[in-house]
Coordinates of C-alpha atoms in Angstrom, one line a residue:
Chain L
X206 CA 129.1 14.2 -45.0
X207 CA 126.4 16.0 -43.0
X208 CA 122.7 15.3 -43.4
X209 CA 119.9 16.8 -41.3
X210 CA 116.3 15.7 -41.5
X211 CA 113.3 17.5 -40.1
X212 CA 115.4 19.1 -37.3
X213 CA 113.7 21.2 -34.7
X214 CA 114.3 22.5 -31.2
X215 CA 111.5 23.3 -28.7
X216 CA 112.4 25.8 -26.1
X217 CA 109.0 26.1 -24.4
X218 CA 105.4 25.5 -25.2
X219 CA 105.2 28.4 -27.6
X220 CA 108.7 28.5 -29.0
X221 CA 109.9 25.9 -31.4
X222 CA 112.6 26.5 -34.0
X223 CA 112.3 24.5 -37.2
X224 CA 115.5 24.1 -39.3
X225 CA 115.7 23.4 -43.0
X226 CA 117.0 20.1 -44.1
X227 CA 120.6 20.1 -45.2
X228 CA 123.0 17.8 -47.1
X229 CA 126.6 18.9 -47.1
X230 CA 129.1 16.8 -49.0
X231 CA 132.7 16.0 -48.0
X232 CA 134.9 18.9 -48.6
X233 CA 132.0 21.3 -49.4
X234 CA 131.9 24.8 -47.8
X235 CA 128.5 26.2 -46.8
X236 CA 127.5 29.5 -45.2
X237 CA 124.4 29.6 -42.9
X238 CA 123.2 33.2 -42.7
X239 CA 120.6 34.5 -40.3
X240 CA 119.8 37.4 -38.0
X241 CA 120.0 37.2 -34.2
X242 CA 117.5 34.9 -32.6
X243 CA 116.8 32.7 -35.5
X244 CA 118.7 29.8 -33.9
X245 CA 122.1 29.9 -35.6
X246 CA 124.0 28.9 -32.4
X247 CA 121.3 26.3 -31.6
X248 CA 121.8 24.7 -35.0
X249 CA 125.6 24.8 -34.6
X250 CA 125.4 23.2 -31.1
X251 CA 123.1 20.5 -32.4
X252 CA 125.4 19.8 -35.3
X253 CA 128.4 19.7 -32.9
X254 CA 126.7 17.1 -30.7
X255 CA 126.3 19.3 -27.6
X256 CA 122.6 20.0 -27.8
X257 CA 120.1 17.3 -28.5
X258 CA 117.4 18.3 -31.0
X259 CA 113.7 18.0 -29.9
X260 CA 112.9 16.3 -33.2
X261 CA 114.6 15.1 -36.3
X262 CA 118.0 13.6 -36.9
X263 CA 121.6 14.5 -37.8
X264 CA 123.8 12.1 -39.7
X265 CA 127.5 12.8 -39.9
X266 CA 129.5 10.3 -42.0
X267 CA 126.4 8.0 -41.9
X268 CA 126.3 8.0 -38.1
X269 CA 123.1 9.2 -36.5
X270 CA 124.7 11.6 -34.0
X271 CA 122.2 11.4 -31.2
X272 CA 121.9 7.7 -31.3
X273 CA 125.3 7.9 -29.6
X274 CA 125.3 8.8 -26.0
X275 CA 127.7 9.7 -23.2
X276 CA 131.3 8.8 -23.8
X277 CA 130.7 7.5 -27.3
X278 CA 129.2 10.9 -28.4
X279 CA 132.2 12.7 -26.8
X280 CA 134.6 10.4 -28.6
X281 CA 132.8 10.8 -32.0
X282 CA 132.7 14.6 -31.6
X283 CA 136.4 14.7 -30.7
X284 CA 137.4 12.6 -33.8
X285 CA 135.0 14.0 -36.4
X286 CA 133.9 17.5 -35.5
X287 CA 136.0 20.6 -35.1
X288 CA 134.5 23.8 -33.8
X289 CA 135.7 27.4 -34.0
X290 CA 133.9 29.9 -31.8
X291 CA 133.6 33.7 -32.1
X292 CA 135.2 34.1 -28.7
X293 CA 137.9 31.5 -28.6
X294 CA 138.6 30.3 -25.1
X295 CA 141.9 28.6 -24.2
X296 CA 143.4 27.0 -21.1
X297 CA 145.2 30.1 -19.6
X298 CA 147.8 28.1 -17.6
X299 CA 149.4 26.5 -20.7
X300 CA 151.1 27.9 -23.8
X301 CA 149.5 28.2 -27.2
X302 CA 151.2 25.0 -28.5
X303 CA 150.3 23.1 -25.3
X304 CA 146.7 24.1 -25.8
X305 CA 146.8 22.6 -29.3
X306 CA 148.6 19.5 -28.2
X307 CA 146.0 19.0 -25.4
X308 CA 143.1 19.3 -27.9
X309 CA 144.7 16.8 -30.2
X310 CA 145.5 14.4 -27.4
X311 CA 141.9 14.6 -26.1
X312 CA 140.5 14.1 -29.6
X313 CA 142.8 11.4 -31.0
X314 CA 144.4 10.0 -27.9
X315 CA 147.9 11.1 -29.0
X316 CA 149.6 14.2 -30.3
X317 CA 151.6 14.8 -33.4
X318 CA 154.1 17.6 -33.2
X319 CA 154.6 17.6 -37.0
X320 CA 151.0 18.3 -37.8
X321 CA 150.8 20.9 -35.0
X322 CA 154.0 22.7 -36.1
X323 CA 152.8 22.6 -39.7
X324 CA 149.5 24.3 -38.8
X325 CA 151.3 27.0 -36.7
X326 CA 153.5 27.7 -39.8
X327 CA 150.6 27.8 -42.2
X328 CA 148.6 30.1 -40.0
X329 CA 151.7 32.3 -39.6
X330 CA 151.9 32.3 -35.8
X331 CA 154.8 29.9 -35.6
X332 CA 156.7 32.5 -33.4
X333 CA 153.9 32.6 -30.8
X334 CA 153.8 28.9 -29.9
X335 CA 155.4 29.4 -26.5
X336 CA 153.4 32.3 -25.3
X337 CA 150.3 32.0 -23.0
X338 CA 147.0 32.6 -24.7
X339 CA 146.3 35.9 -22.8
X340 CA 149.6 37.3 -24.2
X341 CA 148.3 36.9 -27.8
X342 CA 146.3 39.5 -29.8
X343 CA 142.7 38.9 -30.8
X344 CA 143.8 38.0 -34.3
X345 CA 146.4 35.6 -33.1
X346 CA 143.9 33.9 -30.8
X347 CA 141.5 33.6 -33.7
X348 CA 144.2 31.8 -35.8
X349 CA 145.0 29.6 -32.8
X350 CA 141.3 28.7 -32.6
X351 CA 141.4 27.7 -36.3
X352 CA 144.5 25.5 -35.6
X353 CA 142.6 23.9 -32.8
X354 CA 139.6 23.3 -35.0
X355 CA 141.7 21.5 -37.6
X356 CA 144.3 19.8 -35.5
X357 CA 142.5 16.5 -35.2
X358 CA 141.8 16.7 -39.0
X359 CA 138.0 16.4 -38.5
X360 CA 135.6 15.5 -41.3
X361 CA 133.5 18.7 -40.6
X362 CA 134.5 22.0 -39.1
X363 CA 131.8 24.2 -37.6
X364 CA 132.6 27.9 -37.2
X365 CA 130.3 30.2 -35.1
X366 CA 130.5 33.9 -36.1
X367 CA 134.3 33.6 -36.8
X368 CA 134.4 37.1 -38.4
X369 CA 131.9 39.2 -36.5
X370 CA 134.4 41.1 -34.5
X371 CA 136.9 41.6 -37.4
X372 CA 137.4 44.4 -39.9
X373 CA 137.1 43.7 -43.6
X374 CA 140.8 42.9 -44.1
X375 CA 141.0 40.5 -41.2
X376 CA 137.6 39.0 -42.1
X377 CA 139.0 38.1 -45.5
X378 CA 142.2 36.6 -44.0
X379 CA 140.2 34.4 -41.5
X380 CA 137.8 33.2 -44.1
X381 CA 140.5 32.4 -46.6
X382 CA 142.4 30.5 -43.9
X383 CA 139.4 28.5 -42.9
X384 CA 138.6 27.6 -46.6
X385 CA 142.3 26.8 -47.3
X386 CA 142.6 24.4 -44.4
X387 CA 139.3 22.8 -45.1
X388 CA 140.5 22.2 -48.6
X389 CA 143.8 20.7 -47.4
X390 CA 142.2 18.4 -44.9
X391 CA 139.1 17.7 -47.2
X392 CA 137.0 18.9 -44.4
X393 CA 133.3 20.0 -44.8
X394 CA 133.2 23.6 -43.7
X395 CA 130.0 25.0 -42.2
X396 CA 130.0 28.7 -41.1
X397 CA 127.1 30.0 -39.1
X398 CA 127.0 33.8 -39.0
X399 CA 124.9 37.0 -39.3
X400 CA 127.9 38.6 -41.2
X401 CA 126.5 39.2 -44.7
X402 CA 130.0 40.1 -45.9
X403 CA 130.7 36.4 -46.1
X404 CA 128.1 35.9 -48.9
X405 CA 130.8 36.7 -51.5
X406 CA 133.1 33.9 -50.3
X407 CA 130.6 31.0 -50.5
X408 CA 128.8 29.5 -53.4
X409 CA 126.3 27.7 -51.1
X410 CA 124.3 29.7 -48.6
X411 CA 121.5 28.6 -46.5
X412 CA 119.4 31.4 -44.9
X413 CA 117.7 31.0 -41.6
X414 CA 114.6 33.0 -41.0
X415 CA 112.2 33.5 -38.1
Chain W
X24 CA 144.9 10.3 -16.8
X25 CA 148.4 11.6 -17.0
X26 CA 147.2 14.4 -19.3
X27 CA 144.7 15.5 -16.7
X28 CA 147.3 15.3 -13.9
X29 CA 149.8 17.4 -15.9
X30 CA 147.1 20.0 -16.7
X31 CA 146.0 20.0 -13.0
X32 CA 149.6 20.7 -12.0
X33 CA 149.9 23.6 -14.5
X34 CA 146.5 25.0 -13.4
X35 CA 147.6 24.8 -9.7
X36 CA 150.9 26.6 -10.2
X37 CA 149.4 29.2 -12.4
X38 CA 148.0 31.0 -9.4
X39 CA 150.9 31.2 -7.0
X40 CA 149.3 33.4 -4.4
X41 CA 146.2 31.2 -4.1
X42 CA 148.4 28.2 -3.9
X43 CA 150.6 29.8 -1.2
X44 CA 147.6 30.5 1.0
X45 CA 146.2 27.0 0.6
X46 CA 149.6 25.4 1.1
X47 CA 150.3 27.4 4.2
X48 CA 147.0 26.6 5.8
X49 CA 147.3 22.9 5.0
X50 CA 150.9 22.7 6.0
X51 CA 150.2 24.5 9.3
X52 CA 147.6 22.0 10.2
X53 CA 149.6 18.9 9.1
X54 CA 152.8 20.3 10.7
X55 CA 151.1 21.1 14.1
X56 CA 149.5 17.7 14.3
X57 CA 152.6 15.8 13.4
X58 CA 154.7 17.8 15.8
X59 CA 152.3 17.1 18.6
X60 CA 152.2 13.4 17.8
X61 CA 155.9 13.0 17.7
X62 CA 156.5 15.1 20.9
X63 CA 153.8 13.3 22.8
X64 CA 155.1 9.9 21.7
X65 CA 158.7 10.8 22.5
X66 CA 157.8 12.1 26.0
X67 CA 155.5 9.1 26.7
X68 CA 158.3 6.7 25.5
X69 CA 160.8 8.4 27.7
X70 CA 158.5 8.4 30.7
X71 CA 157.7 4.7 30.2
X72 CA 161.2 3.6 29.6
X73 CA 162.3 5.3 32.9
X74 CA 159.6 3.8 35.0
X75 CA 161.9 0.8 35.3
X76 CA 159.2 -1.2 37.1
X77 CA 159.8 1.0 40.2
X78 CA 156.7 0.8 42.4
X79 CA 157.5 3.4 45.0
X80 CA 159.8 6.3 45.6
X81 CA 160.5 7.3 49.2
X82 CA 161.9 10.7 49.9
X83 CA 161.5 13.9 51.9
X84 CA 158.0 15.5 52.1
X85 CA 157.2 18.0 49.4
X86 CA 155.7 17.9 45.9
X87 CA 155.0 14.4 44.8
X88 CA 155.5 15.3 41.1
X89 CA 158.8 17.1 41.9
X90 CA 160.0 14.0 43.8
X91 CA 159.3 11.8 40.8
X92 CA 160.7 14.2 38.3
X93 CA 163.9 14.5 40.3
X94 CA 164.5 10.9 41.4
X95 CA 163.3 9.1 38.3
X96 CA 163.6 11.5 35.4
X97 CA 166.4 13.7 36.9
X98 CA 164.9 16.9 35.6
X99 CA 164.0 18.7 38.9
X100 CA 165.5 19.5 42.3
X101 CA 165.1 17.1 45.2
X102 CA 162.4 17.8 47.8
X103 CA 165.1 17.4 50.5
X104 CA 167.2 14.7 52.1
X105 CA 166.2 11.9 54.4
X106 CA 168.1 10.2 57.2
X107 CA 169.2 6.6 56.8
X108 CA 167.7 6.0 60.3
X109 CA 164.3 7.0 58.9
X110 CA 164.4 4.6 55.9
X111 CA 166.3 1.8 57.7
X112 CA 163.4 -0.7 57.6
X113 CA 163.0 -0.2 53.8
X114 CA 166.8 -0.7 53.3
X115 CA 166.6 -4.0 55.1
X116 CA 166.7 -6.8 52.5
X117 CA 164.4 -8.8 54.7
X118 CA 161.6 -6.3 54.7
X119 CA 158.6 -8.5 53.9
X120 CA 157.0 -6.3 51.2
X121 CA 160.1 -5.2 49.3
X122 CA 161.8 -7.2 46.7
X123 CA 164.6 -4.8 46.2
X124 CA 165.4 -1.1 46.9
X125 CA 168.2 1.2 45.9
X126 CA 169.2 4.5 47.5
X127 CA 169.9 7.7 45.6
X128 CA 172.1 10.6 46.8
X129 CA 171.8 13.6 44.5
X130 CA 173.1 17.1 44.6
X131 CA 176.2 17.2 42.4
X132 CA 176.9 17.3 38.8
X133 CA 179.8 17.2 36.3
X134 CA 179.5 19.5 33.3
X135 CA 175.7 19.5 33.8
X136 CA 175.4 15.7 34.1
X137 CA 174.0 14.5 37.4
X138 CA 176.1 12.5 39.8
X139 CA 174.1 9.9 41.6
X140 CA 175.4 8.2 44.7
X141 CA 173.9 4.8 44.8
X142 CA 174.6 1.1 44.7
X143 CA 175.6 -1.0 41.8
X144 CA 172.2 -2.8 41.9
X145 CA 170.7 0.3 40.2
X146 CA 172.0 -1.2 37.0
X147 CA 169.5 -4.1 37.3
X148 CA 166.6 -1.6 37.8
X149 CA 167.3 0.0 34.4
X150 CA 168.6 -3.2 32.8
X151 CA 171.8 -1.4 32.0
X152 CA 175.0 -3.2 31.1
X153 CA 178.6 -2.1 31.5
X154 CA 180.0 -1.9 28.0
X155 CA 183.5 -1.0 28.9
X156 CA 185.4 -1.4 32.2
X157 CA 183.7 -2.6 35.4
X158 CA 181.3 -1.4 38.1
X159 CA 182.8 0.6 41.0
X160 CA 184.3 -1.3 43.9
X161 CA 185.6 1.8 45.8
X162 CA 184.4 5.2 46.6
X163 CA 185.5 7.9 44.2
X164 CA 185.0 5.6 41.3
X165 CA 182.2 6.1 38.8
X166 CA 180.4 4.4 36.0
X167 CA 179.1 6.8 33.3
X168 CA 176.1 6.6 31.1
X169 CA 176.5 6.2 27.3
X170 CA 175.5 9.8 26.5
X171 CA 177.9 11.2 29.2
X172 CA 180.7 9.3 27.5
X173 CA 179.6 10.5 24.0
X174 CA 179.0 14.1 25.0
X175 CA 181.9 14.7 27.4
X176 CA 184.4 12.3 25.9
X177 CA 185.1 10.8 29.3
X178 CA 186.9 7.4 29.1
X179 CA 188.1 4.7 31.5
X180 CA 190.8 6.1 33.8
X181 CA 189.8 9.7 33.4
X182 CA 189.2 11.7 36.5
X183 CA 187.0 14.7 37.2
X184 CA 185.7 16.8 40.1
X185 CA 182.1 17.1 40.9
X186 CA 180.3 20.5 41.2
X187 CA 177.6 21.3 43.7
X188 CA 174.1 21.6 42.3
X189 CA 172.7 20.5 39.0
X190 CA 174.0 23.1 36.6
X191 CA 177.4 23.4 35.0
X192 CA 179.0 26.2 37.1
X193 CA 182.7 26.0 37.6
X194 CA 182.8 28.2 40.7
X195 CA 180.9 25.6 42.6
X196 CA 183.4 22.8 41.9
X197 CA 184.3 20.8 44.9
X198 CA 188.0 21.0 45.8
X199 CA 188.2 17.5 47.1
X200 CA 187.9 14.0 45.9
X201 CA 188.6 13.4 42.2
X202 CA 186.3 10.8 40.8
X203 CA 187.7 8.2 38.4
X204 CA 185.8 6.7 35.6
X205 CA 186.0 2.9 35.9
X206 CA 183.1 1.8 33.6
X207 CA 181.0 3.0 30.7
X208 CA 177.4 1.8 30.2
X209 CA 176.0 0.5 27.0
X210 CA 173.2 2.7 25.5
X211 CA 170.1 1.7 27.6
X212 CA 167.7 4.2 26.0
X213 CA 166.7 5.4 29.4
X214 CA 167.6 8.2 31.8
X215 CA 170.6 6.2 33.1
X216 CA 172.4 7.1 29.8
X217 CA 172.6 10.7 31.2
X218 CA 173.9 9.8 34.7
X219 CA 177.2 9.5 36.4
X220 CA 176.8 6.7 38.9
X221 CA 179.0 6.3 41.9
X222 CA 179.0 4.9 45.3
X223 CA 176.9 6.6 48.0
X224 CA 180.1 7.0 50.0
X225 CA 181.6 9.2 47.2
X226 CA 178.9 11.8 47.6
X227 CA 179.1 11.6 51.4
X228 CA 182.9 11.9 51.4
X229 CA 182.9 15.0 49.1
X230 CA 180.3 16.7 51.3
X231 CA 181.7 15.6 54.6
X232 CA 185.1 16.9 53.6
X233 CA 183.6 20.2 52.6
X234 CA 181.7 20.5 55.9
X235 CA 184.8 19.6 57.9
X236 CA 186.8 22.1 56.0
X237 CA 184.2 24.7 56.7
X238 CA 184.5 23.8 60.4
X239 CA 188.3 23.8 60.0
X240 CA 188.3 27.4 58.6
X241 CA 186.4 28.5 61.7
X242 CA 188.6 26.8 64.3
X243 CA 191.3 28.3 66.5
X244 CA 194.7 28.0 64.9
X245 CA 196.6 29.1 68.0
X246 CA 197.3 25.5 69.1
X247 CA 199.1 24.3 66.0
X248 CA 201.5 25.5 63.4
X249 CA 200.5 26.2 59.9
X250 CA 203.9 27.7 58.8
X251 CA 205.1 26.3 55.5
X252 CA 201.7 25.1 54.8
X253 CA 199.8 27.3 52.4
X254 CA 196.0 26.6 52.3
X255 CA 195.2 29.1 49.6
X256 CA 196.8 27.4 46.7
X257 CA 196.6 23.6 47.2
X258 CA 193.7 21.5 46.6
X259 CA 193.9 19.1 49.5
X260 CA 194.7 16.0 47.5
X261 CA 195.4 13.8 50.4
X262 CA 196.9 10.5 49.3
X263 CA 194.6 8.2 51.1
X264 CA 194.3 4.5 50.4
X265 CA 191.2 3.6 48.3
X266 CA 188.1 3.5 50.4
X267 CA 185.9 0.4 49.6
X268 CA 182.3 1.0 48.5
X269 CA 179.5 0.7 51.0
X270 CA 177.8 -2.6 51.5
X271 CA 174.1 -2.5 52.3
X272 CA 174.9 -3.4 55.9
X273 CA 177.4 -0.5 56.1
X274 CA 174.7 1.8 54.6
X275 CA 172.1 0.7 57.2
X276 CA 174.7 1.3 60.0
X277 CA 175.3 4.9 58.9
X278 CA 172.2 6.0 60.6
X279 CA 173.2 9.7 60.8
X280 CA 174.0 10.0 57.1
X281 CA 171.5 11.2 54.6
X282 CA 170.3 10.2 51.2
X283 CA 167.9 11.8 48.8
X284 CA 165.5 9.0 48.1
X285 CA 164.9 5.3 47.9
X286 CA 163.6 3.5 44.8
X287 CA 161.6 0.5 45.7
X288 CA 160.2 -2.6 43.9
X289 CA 157.5 -4.6 45.7
X290 CA 157.5 -8.4 46.0
X291 CA 153.8 -8.3 45.1
X292 CA 152.5 -5.2 43.5
X293 CA 148.9 -6.1 44.0
X294 CA 148.9 -7.2 47.6
X295 CA 146.8 -5.2 50.1
X296 CA 149.9 -4.5 52.2
X297 CA 151.8 -3.2 49.2
X298 CA 149.0 -0.9 48.2
X299 CA 148.7 0.4 51.7
X300 CA 152.4 1.0 52.2
X301 CA 152.6 4.5 50.7
X302 CA 149.6 5.7 52.7
X303 CA 151.1 4.3 55.9
X304 CA 154.4 6.0 55.2
X305 CA 152.8 9.3 54.4
X306 CA 150.6 9.2 57.4
X307 CA 152.9 7.9 60.1
X308 CA 156.4 9.1 59.2
X309 CA 158.1 12.3 58.2
X310 CA 158.8 10.7 54.8
X311 CA 156.9 10.9 51.6
X312 CA 156.1 7.8 49.5
X313 CA 154.9 8.2 46.0
X314 CA 153.9 5.8 43.3
X315 CA 155.6 6.9 40.0
X316 CA 152.9 5.3 37.8
X317 CA 150.1 7.2 39.5
X318 CA 152.0 10.5 39.5
X319 CA 153.0 10.2 35.8
X320 CA 149.4 9.3 34.8
X321 CA 148.3 12.5 36.6
X322 CA 151.0 14.4 34.7
X323 CA 149.8 12.9 31.4
X324 CA 146.3 14.0 32.2
X325 CA 147.4 17.5 32.9
X326 CA 149.6 17.6 29.8
X327 CA 146.8 16.0 27.8
X328 CA 144.4 19.0 28.2
X329 CA 147.0 21.3 26.5
X330 CA 147.8 18.7 23.9
X331 CA 144.2 18.0 23.1
X332 CA 143.5 21.7 22.8
X333 CA 146.4 22.1 20.3
X334 CA 145.2 19.0 18.4
X335 CA 141.8 20.5 18.2
X336 CA 143.3 23.7 16.9
X337 CA 145.2 21.8 14.2
X338 CA 142.0 20.0 13.2
X339 CA 140.2 23.3 13.0
X340 CA 142.9 24.7 10.8
X341 CA 142.6 21.5 8.6
X342 CA 138.8 22.3 8.3
X343 CA 139.5 25.9 7.4
X344 CA 142.2 24.7 4.9
X345 CA 139.8 22.3 3.3
X346 CA 137.3 25.1 3.0
X347 CA 139.9 27.3 1.5
X348 CA 140.8 24.7 -1.1
X349 CA 137.1 24.2 -1.8
X350 CA 136.5 27.9 -2.3
X351 CA 139.6 28.2 -4.5
X352 CA 138.5 25.4 -6.7
X353 CA 135.0 26.6 -6.9
X354 CA 136.1 30.1 -7.9
X355 CA 138.5 28.7 -10.4
X356 CA 135.7 26.6 -11.8
X357 CA 133.5 29.7 -12.3
X358 CA 136.4 31.5 -14.0
X359 CA 137.4 28.5 -16.1
X360 CA 134.0 27.2 -17.2
X361 CA 134.6 28.2 -20.8
X362 CA 137.9 26.4 -20.8
X363 CA 136.2 23.3 -19.5
X364 CA 133.4 23.6 -22.0
X365 CA 135.9 23.8 -24.8
X366 CA 137.7 20.7 -23.5
X367 CA 134.3 18.9 -23.7
X368 CA 133.8 20.1 -27.2
X369 CA 137.2 18.7 -28.1
X370 CA 136.0 15.4 -27.0
X371 CA 136.9 15.3 -23.3
X372 CA 134.6 13.0 -21.3
X373 CA 132.9 14.3 -18.1
X374 CA 135.0 11.8 -16.1
X375 CA 138.2 13.5 -17.5
X376 CA 137.0 16.9 -16.3
X377 CA 136.0 15.4 -12.9
X378 CA 139.6 13.9 -12.6
X379 CA 141.1 17.3 -13.5
X380 CA 139.4 19.1 -10.6
X381 CA 140.0 16.2 -8.2
X382 CA 143.7 16.2 -9.1
X383 CA 143.9 19.9 -8.4
X384 CA 142.6 19.3 -4.9
X385 CA 144.9 16.3 -4.4
X386 CA 148.0 18.3 -5.6
X387 CA 147.3 21.1 -3.1
X388 CA 146.8 18.6 -0.2
X389 CA 149.8 16.5 -1.2
X390 CA 152.1 19.6 -1.4
X391 CA 150.5 20.9 1.9
X392 CA 151.3 17.5 3.5
X393 CA 154.9 17.6 2.3
X394 CA 155.5 21.2 3.4
X395 CA 153.7 20.5 6.8
X396 CA 156.0 17.5 7.5
X397 CA 159.0 19.5 6.5
X398 CA 158.1 22.4 8.8
X399 CA 157.3 20.0 11.6
X400 CA 160.8 18.4 11.3
X401 CA 162.5 21.8 11.3
X402 CA 160.6 22.8 14.5
X403 CA 161.3 19.4 16.0
X404 CA 164.9 19.7 15.2
X405 CA 165.3 23.0 16.9
X406 CA 163.1 21.8 19.8
X407 CA 165.3 18.7 20.2
X408 CA 168.4 21.0 20.5
X409 CA 166.7 23.0 23.2
X410 CA 165.7 20.0 25.2
X411 CA 169.1 18.4 24.9
X412 CA 170.8 21.6 26.1
X413 CA 168.4 22.1 29.0
X414 CA 168.0 18.6 30.2
X415 CA 170.8 16.6 28.6
X416 CA 168.0 14.5 27.5
X417 CA 168.2 13.0 24.0
X418 CA 165.1 13.1 21.8
X419 CA 165.1 11.2 18.5
X420 CA 163.4 13.9 16.4
X421 CA 164.3 12.3 13.0
X422 CA 162.3 9.2 13.6
X423 CA 159.4 8.6 11.2
X424 CA 156.4 8.4 13.4
X425 CA 153.9 5.8 12.3
X426 CA 151.2 8.4 12.3
X427 CA 152.8 9.9 9.2
X428 CA 151.0 7.3 7.0
X429 CA 147.6 8.2 8.6
X430 CA 148.3 11.9 8.2
X431 CA 149.1 11.3 4.6
X432 CA 145.9 9.4 4.0
X433 CA 144.0 12.1 6.0
X434 CA 145.6 14.8 3.9
X435 CA 144.7 13.2 0.6
X436 CA 141.2 12.5 1.8
X437 CA 140.7 16.2 2.9
X438 CA 142.0 17.3 -0.6
X439 CA 139.6 14.9 -2.3
X440 CA 136.6 15.9 -0.2
X441 CA 137.4 19.6 -0.8
X442 CA 137.6 19.0 -4.5
X443 CA 134.6 16.7 -4.7
X444 CA 131.8 19.2 -5.0
X445 CA 133.5 21.4 -7.6
X446 CA 134.5 18.2 -9.5
X447 CA 130.9 17.0 -9.5
X448 CA 129.8 20.5 -10.7
X449 CA 132.4 20.4 -13.5
X450 CA 131.3 16.8 -14.4
X451 CA 127.7 18.1 -14.9
X452 CA 128.5 21.3 -16.8
X453 CA 126.1 22.1 -19.6
X454 CA 128.3 22.9 -22.6
X455 CA 125.5 24.4 -24.6
X456 CA 124.5 26.8 -21.8
X457 CA 128.0 27.9 -21.1
X458 CA 129.0 28.4 -24.8
X459 CA 125.7 30.2 -25.6
X460 CA 126.5 32.8 -22.9
X461 CA 130.0 33.3 -24.2
X462 CA 128.8 34.6 -27.6

């Protein structure tokens, strides 16, 4: 469960972004919509535990995120939060599957081939496990990023503009995959985007405004 | 930690060209340093083993270094010969300053191994022991060094003919006086392993016979009959009874004969008289007296300048190599900042990212060290062959020099230092900043 309270980020004396309070239950999917510059990525980074808010608090599974610090915050993030970025980056020197194994090992301290292979199968890129990331298409990389997001079976998955660069057909495929996996793992899914096409896929939408 | 090490390995080998450049630079530096250390050590060891506590070498006037190299290390030509009458006092066992002396007569070889006309007491100088057979008791008998036995396969009872000069040239073979091997020395680890030792008389007889034959070919044959006596074919193997070796008294009496040099040990190295002896000999006689220790130290000093210059070059290459590793890691860090940020998002601790970059520096330096040592041994091996062929001088090029451990520690330290700054930068990456820019 995610709960934010009075969350704001101050960039300089004149610019402070205030965010609405949110409460997202386990397994719930929420869309956060907003135009450029309203602080979508800032919110996502704060929820992911990589940017400390200036004010307010974020509770994930009843843990006040920013009361943790250093290694404990890294550990908590690894075990509880999955993130899928618009431009997925991978380690270029290792294969697609090795990237996923590494992510799982870092998050959980071990890797589970069964879970990994299952995800590759479900996302239909089973045949691309042994190729290097730069040898994959944009769509395949996006799927690989989804696998990485879910591989440690996190309680929340944050996705930053996952469909912005995709056409309608692929947009639908990616959103359905995300929702499907979230349902399987009972993960809370929170998508941050300016892509208004996604409105149709979510019952709960939070709009961010200037 | 193993996860980071494995990833560092994959990252390192994923850029083969960059790796090759870094490896070559590092290996060149390590290889050159190790090569110099081994060669220097081997030369120093050889020089020191062969000093044999000899305090003075007395010979014909000429280059002091040449005299030492010829008479102690057997790698140069003699400065000339000296008459027994000139060194008579120093041959006298009762000479007050001298504990012992041994004459050397050089000028011949067998298959490139030098034949030394001397006395059996030379074995004490080099603490050499006869392993098989006995020392010589007659002229035309020889005791051979351990390497001569190994390389030429000469055994007790075998005979050979000496050749004039120091190189293996068959056309200069002496027709007269076969020399018989009567003893084989144990491996002494010094120059004596490379020598064929015989009595001074053997060398004199071979040369005197040759001179008399030259006189004989010029004389008037009208007075005697050579019919039925063909000089062209036979080798003048006169069946003479064995001639006993020279005693010191016999040697001193042979005033008109010549030797190449005299090796001398003082009774008291530090006495004023001993220290003045070489100066007195050089000033007042037509002989030259040289202290081996002083001459070899001068040689070290001269060689040292070249060695130090090469060592400095190797250190300079090491610095360039460290800089190259640093630049590679720094560039890689810039190119891979998103990868590192994603690793952090996945839960990697900053210390893990720090280890990853350090491991990359360490892997390059470790591989560079291995390749450097390998190159060094390949060069040493070919160098050893050349030295052996030229000087019949064995060099143990496969020894593990103790400096290898220091070189290893040095290499690892250089790799670590080169990786430290990029690693600290990686440790401090701001995930939010990097990922914001990637959108």
